[in-house]
Amino acid sequence: MTTALTATQPGGKVCLVGMGHSEMTVPLTPAAAREVDVVGIFRYKNTWPLCLEFLRSGKIDVKPLITHRFGFSQKEVEEAFETSARGGNAIKVMFNL
């Protein structure tokens, strides 16, 4: 949520999908100053077709979200999970199979 609130353009919208943590510390004041809307959705019904269409059409480019790639050896898998757990600049950690 912190990354989403920080990265969203003024007037944009952030959607929390699914069950998040029961409590979070997030930068709401800067987001409110930029008039960022925050909405939540728990159910996923009929959301995948729209998401797939956005990806297919190029309307959304998810490649920049993949911040780390690792091989699939035991050592690399452990390093990937440690990177993800640390947070920092890790958004999406992927494995090359």
Coordinates of N, CA, C and O in Angstrom, one line a residue:
M1 N 0.8 -1.2 0.0 CA 0.0 0.0 0.0 C 0.9 1.3 0.0 O 0.5 2.2 -0.7
T2 N 2.0 1.2 0.7 CA 2.8 2.4 0.8 C 3.4 2.7 -0.6 O 3.4 3.8 -1.1
T3 N 3.8 1.7 -1.3 CA 4.4 1.9 -2.7 C 3.3 2.4 -3.6 O 3.5 3.3 -4.4
A4 N 2.1 1.8 -3.5 CA 1.0 2.2 -4.4 C 0.6 3.7 -4.1 O 0.4 4.4 -5.0
L5 N 0.5 4.0 -2.8 CA 0.1 5.4 -2.5 C 1.2 6.4 -2.9 O 0.8 7.5 -3.3
T6 N 2.4 6.0 -2.8 CA 3.5 6.9 -3.2 C 3.6 7.0 -4.7 O 3.9 8.1 -5.2
A7 N 3.4 6.0 -5.5 CA 3.6 5.9 -6.9 C 2.4 6.5 -7.7 O 2.5 6.8 -8.9
T8 N 1.2 6.5 -7.1 CA 0.0 6.9 -7.8 C 0.0 8.4 -8.1 O 0.4 9.3 -7.3
Q9 N -0.3 8.8 -9.3 CA -0.4 10.2 -9.8 C -1.5 10.9 -9.0 O -2.4 10.4 -8.6
P10 N -1.3 12.3 -8.9 CA -2.4 13.1 -8.3 C -3.7 12.8 -9.0 O -3.8 12.7 -10.2
G11 N -4.7 12.6 -8.2 CA -6.1 12.4 -8.7 C -6.3 10.9 -9.1 O -7.4 10.5 -9.5
G12 N -5.3 10.1 -8.9 CA -5.4 8.7 -9.2 C -6.1 7.9 -8.2 O -6.7 8.4 -7.2
K13 N -6.2 6.5 -8.4 CA -6.9 5.7 -7.5 C -6.1 4.5 -7.1 O -5.4 3.9 -8.0
V14 N -6.0 4.1 -5.8 CA -5.4 2.9 -5.4 C -6.4 1.9 -4.9 O -7.3 2.3 -4.2
C15 N -6.3 0.7 -5.3 CA -7.3 -0.3 -4.9 C -6.6 -1.5 -4.1 O -5.6 -2.1 -4.6
L16 N -7.0 -1.7 -2.9 CA -6.5 -2.8 -2.1 C -7.4 -4.0 -2.4 O -8.6 -4.0 -2.1
V17 N -6.8 -5.0 -3.0 CA -7.6 -6.2 -3.5 C -7.3 -7.3 -2.5 O -6.2 -7.6 -2.2
G18 N -8.4 -7.9 -2.0 CA -8.3 -9.0 -1.1 C -8.1 -8.6 0.3 O -8.4 -7.5 0.7
M19 N -7.7 -9.6 1.1 CA -7.6 -9.4 2.6 C -6.2 -9.0 2.9 O -5.2 -9.7 2.8
G20 N -6.0 -7.7 3.3 CA -4.7 -7.2 3.7 C -4.5 -7.4 5.2 O -5.3 -8.2 5.8
H21 N -3.5 -6.8 5.7 CA -3.3 -6.9 7.2 C -4.4 -6.2 7.9 O -5.0 -5.2 7.4
S22 N -4.7 -6.6 9.1 CA -5.8 -5.9 9.9 C -5.4 -4.5 10.2 O -6.3 -3.6 10.3
E23 N -4.1 -4.2 10.3 CA -3.7 -2.8 10.6 C -2.5 -2.5 9.7 O -1.6 -3.4 9.6
M24 N -2.4 -1.3 9.2 CA -1.3 -0.9 8.4 C -0.9 0.6 8.7 O -1.7 1.4 9.1
T25 N 0.4 0.9 8.6 CA 0.9 2.2 8.7 C 1.2 2.7 7.2 O 2.1 2.1 6.6
V26 N 0.4 3.6 6.7 CA 0.6 4.1 5.4 C 0.6 5.6 5.3 O 0.0 6.3 6.2
P27 N 1.3 6.2 4.3 CA 1.4 7.6 4.2 C 0.1 8.3 3.6 O 0.0 8.7 2.4
L28 N -0.9 8.3 4.4 CA -2.2 8.9 3.9 C -2.2 10.4 3.7 O -2.9 10.9 2.8
T29 N -1.5 11.1 4.5 CA -1.6 12.6 4.4 C -1.0 13.0 3.0 O -1.6 13.8 2.3
P30 N 0.2 12.5 2.6 CA 0.7 12.9 1.3 C -0.3 12.5 0.2 O -0.5 13.2 -0.8
A31 N -0.9 11.3 0.3 CA -1.8 10.8 -0.7 C -3.1 11.7 -0.7 O -3.6 12.0 -1.8
A32 N -3.5 12.1 0.4 CA -4.7 12.9 0.5 C -4.4 14.3 -0.1 O -5.3 14.9 -0.8
A33 N -3.2 14.8 0.1 CA -2.9 16.1 -0.5 C -2.8 16.1 -2.0 O -3.1 17.1 -2.7
R34 N -2.5 14.9 -2.5 CA -2.5 14.7 -4.0 C -3.9 14.2 -4.5 O -4.0 13.8 -5.7
E35 N -4.9 14.1 -3.6 CA -6.2 13.7 -3.9 C -6.3 12.3 -4.5 O -7.0 12.0 -5.5
V36 N -5.5 11.4 -3.9 CA -5.5 10.0 -4.3 C -6.7 9.3 -3.6 O -6.8 9.4 -2.4
D37 N -7.5 8.6 -4.4 CA -8.6 7.8 -3.8 C -8.1 6.4 -3.4 O -7.3 5.8 -4.2
V38 N -8.6 5.9 -2.3 CA -8.2 4.6 -1.8 C -9.5 3.8 -1.7 O -10.5 4.2 -1.1
V39 N -9.6 2.7 -2.5 CA -10.8 1.8 -2.4 C -10.4 0.4 -2.1 O -9.2 0.0 -2.4
G40 N -11.3 -0.4 -1.6 CA -11.0 -1.8 -1.3 C -12.0 -2.7 -2.0 O -13.1 -2.3 -2.2
I41 N -11.5 -3.9 -2.3 CA -12.4 -4.9 -2.9 C -11.9 -6.2 -2.4 O -10.8 -6.5 -2.3
F42 N -12.9 -7.0 -1.9 CA -12.6 -8.3 -1.4 C -12.8 -9.4 -2.4 O -12.1 -10.4 -2.4
R43 N -13.8 -9.3 -3.2 CA -14.1 -10.3 -4.2 C -13.5 -10.0 -5.5 O -13.2 -8.9 -5.9
Y44 N -13.2 -11.1 -6.2 CA -12.5 -11.0 -7.5 C -13.4 -11.2 -8.7 O -12.9 -11.3 -9.8
K45 N -14.7 -11.4 -8.5 CA -15.6 -11.8 -9.5 C -15.5 -10.8 -10.7 O -15.6 -9.6 -10.5
N46 N -15.3 -11.3 -11.9 CA -15.3 -10.6 -13.1 C -14.2 -9.5 -13.2 O -14.3 -8.6 -14.0
T47 N -13.1 -9.7 -12.4 CA -12.0 -8.7 -12.5 C -10.9 -9.2 -13.5 O -10.2 -8.4 -14.1
W48 N -10.7 -10.5 -13.6 CA -9.6 -11.0 -14.4 C -9.8 -10.7 -15.9 O -8.8 -10.3 -16.5
P49 N -10.9 -10.7 -16.5 CA -11.0 -10.4 -18.0 C -10.5 -9.0 -18.2 O -9.8 -8.7 -19.2
L50 N -10.9 -8.0 -17.4 CA -10.5 -6.6 -17.6 C -9.0 -6.5 -17.4 O -8.3 -5.8 -18.2
C51 N -8.5 -7.1 -16.4 CA -7.0 -7.1 -16.2 C -6.2 -7.7 -17.4 O -5.3 -7.1 -17.8
L52 N -6.7 -8.8 -17.8 CA -6.0 -9.5 -19.0 C -6.1 -8.6 -20.2 O -5.2 -8.5 -21.0
E53 N -7.2 -7.9 -20.4 CA -7.4 -7.0 -21.6 C -6.4 -5.9 -21.5 O -5.8 -5.4 -22.5
F54 N -6.3 -5.3 -20.3 CA -5.3 -4.2 -20.1 C -3.9 -4.7 -20.4 O -3.1 -3.9 -21.0
L55 N -3.5 -5.9 -20.0 CA -2.2 -6.4 -20.3 C -2.0 -6.7 -21.8 O -1.0 -6.3 -22.4
R56 N -3.0 -7.3 -22.4 CA -3.0 -7.6 -23.8 C -2.8 -6.4 -24.7 O -2.1 -6.3 -25.6
S57 N -3.6 -5.4 -24.3 CA -3.6 -4.1 -25.2 C -2.4 -3.2 -24.9 O -2.2 -2.3 -25.7
G58 N -1.7 -3.5 -23.9 CA -0.5 -2.6 -23.5 C -0.9 -1.4 -22.8 O -0.1 -0.5 -22.5
K59 N -2.2 -1.3 -22.4 CA -2.6 -0.2 -21.6 C -1.9 -0.1 -20.2 O -1.7 1.0 -19.7
I60 N -1.5 -1.3 -19.7 CA -0.8 -1.4 -18.5 C 0.5 -2.1 -18.8 O 0.5 -3.2 -19.3
D61 N 1.7 -1.5 -18.4 CA 3.0 -2.2 -18.6 C 3.4 -2.6 -17.2 O 3.8 -1.8 -16.3
V62 N 3.4 -3.9 -17.0 CA 3.8 -4.5 -15.6 C 5.3 -4.8 -15.5 O 5.8 -5.1 -14.5
K63 N 6.0 -4.7 -16.6 CA 7.4 -5.1 -16.6 C 8.2 -4.3 -15.6 O 9.1 -4.8 -14.9
P64 N 8.0 -3.0 -15.4 CA 8.7 -2.2 -14.4 C 8.4 -2.7 -13.0 O 9.2 -2.4 -12.1
L65 N 7.4 -3.4 -12.7 CA 7.1 -3.9 -11.4 C 7.9 -5.1 -11.0 O 8.1 -5.4 -9.8
I66 N 8.5 -5.8 -12.0 CA 9.4 -6.9 -11.7 C 10.8 -6.3 -11.4 O 11.5 -5.8 -12.3
T67 N 11.1 -6.2 -10.1 CA 12.3 -5.5 -9.7 C 13.5 -6.5 -9.5 O 14.7 -6.0 -9.5
H68 N 13.3 -7.7 -9.3 CA 14.3 -8.7 -9.0 C 14.0 -10.0 -9.7 O 12.9 -10.5 -9.7
R69 N 15.1 -10.7 -10.2 CA 14.9 -12.0 -10.8 C 16.0 -12.9 -10.3 O 17.1 -12.5 -10.1
F70 N 15.6 -14.1 -10.0 CA 16.6 -15.1 -9.4 C 16.4 -16.4 -10.1 O 15.4 -16.7 -10.7
G71 N 17.5 -17.2 -10.1 CA 17.4 -18.6 -10.6 C 16.7 -19.4 -9.7 O 16.0 -18.9 -8.7
F72 N 16.8 -20.7 -9.8 CA 15.9 -21.6 -9.0 C 16.7 -22.6 -8.2 O 16.2 -23.7 -7.8
S73 N 18.0 -22.3 -8.0 CA 18.8 -23.2 -7.1 C 18.3 -22.9 -5.6 O 17.7 -21.9 -5.3
Q74 N 18.7 -23.8 -4.7 CA 18.3 -23.6 -3.3 C 18.8 -22.3 -2.8 O 18.1 -21.5 -2.1
K75 N 20.1 -21.9 -3.1 CA 20.7 -20.7 -2.6 C 19.9 -19.5 -3.2 O 19.6 -18.5 -2.5
E76 N 19.6 -19.5 -4.5 CA 18.9 -18.4 -5.1 C 17.5 -18.2 -4.6 O 17.0 -17.1 -4.4
V77 N 16.8 -19.3 -4.4 CA 15.5 -19.3 -3.8 C 15.5 -18.6 -2.5 O 14.6 -17.8 -2.2
E78 N 16.4 -19.0 -1.6 CA 16.5 -18.5 -0.3 C 16.8 -17.0 -0.4 O 16.2 -16.2 0.4
E79 N 17.7 -16.6 -1.3 CA 18.1 -15.2 -1.5 C 16.8 -14.4 -1.9 O 16.6 -13.3 -1.5
A80 N 16.1 -15.0 -2.8 CA 14.9 -14.3 -3.3 C 13.9 -14.0 -2.2 O 13.3 -12.9 -2.1
F81 N 13.6 -15.1 -1.4 CA 12.7 -14.9 -0.3 C 13.2 -13.9 0.7 O 12.4 -13.1 1.3
E82 N 14.5 -13.9 1.0 CA 15.1 -12.9 1.9 C 14.9 -11.4 1.3 O 14.6 -10.5 2.0
T83 N 15.1 -11.3 0.0 CA 15.0 -10.0 -0.7 C 13.5 -9.5 -0.6 O 13.3 -8.4 -0.2
S84 N 12.6 -10.4 -0.8 CA 11.2 -10.1 -0.7 C 10.8 -9.7 0.7 O 10.1 -8.7 0.9
A85 N 11.3 -10.4 1.7 CA 10.9 -10.2 3.1 C 11.5 -8.9 3.6 O 10.8 -8.2 4.4
R86 N 12.6 -8.5 3.1 CA 13.3 -7.2 3.5 C 12.5 -6.0 3.0 O 12.5 -4.9 3.6
G87 N 11.8 -6.2 1.9 CA 11.0 -5.1 1.3 C 11.9 -4.1 0.6 O 12.5 -4.5 -0.4
G88 N 12.1 -2.9 1.1 CA 13.0 -2.0 0.4 C 12.4 -1.6 -0.9 O 11.3 -1.3 -1.1
N89 N 13.2 -1.8 -2.0 CA 12.8 -1.5 -3.3 C 12.3 -2.8 -4.1 O 12.0 -2.7 -5.3
A90 N 12.1 -3.9 -3.3 CA 11.5 -5.1 -4.0 C 10.0 -5.0 -4.1 O 9.3 -4.8 -3.2
I91 N 9.6 -5.0 -5.4 CA 8.1 -4.9 -5.6 C 7.7 -6.3 -6.0 O 6.8 -6.9 -5.4
K92 N 8.3 -6.9 -7.1 CA 7.9 -8.2 -7.5 C 9.2 -9.0 -7.7 O 10.0 -8.6 -8.5
V93 N 9.3 -10.1 -7.0 CA 10.5 -10.9 -7.1 C 10.1 -12.2 -7.9 O 9.2 -12.9 -7.5
M94 N 10.8 -12.4 -9.0 CA 10.5 -13.5 -9.9 C 11.6 -14.6 -10.0 O 12.8 -14.2 -9.7
F95 N 11.2 -15.8 -10.3 CA 12.2 -16.9 -10.5 C 12.3 -17.2 -12.0 O 11.3 -17.2 -12.7
N96 N 13.5 -17.3 -12.5 CA 13.7 -17.8 -13.9 C 13.8 -19.3 -13.9 O 14.7 -19.9 -13.3
L97 N 12.8 -19.9 -14.5 CA 12.8 -21.4 -14.5 C 13.3 -22.0 -15.8 O 13.2 -21.4 -16.8

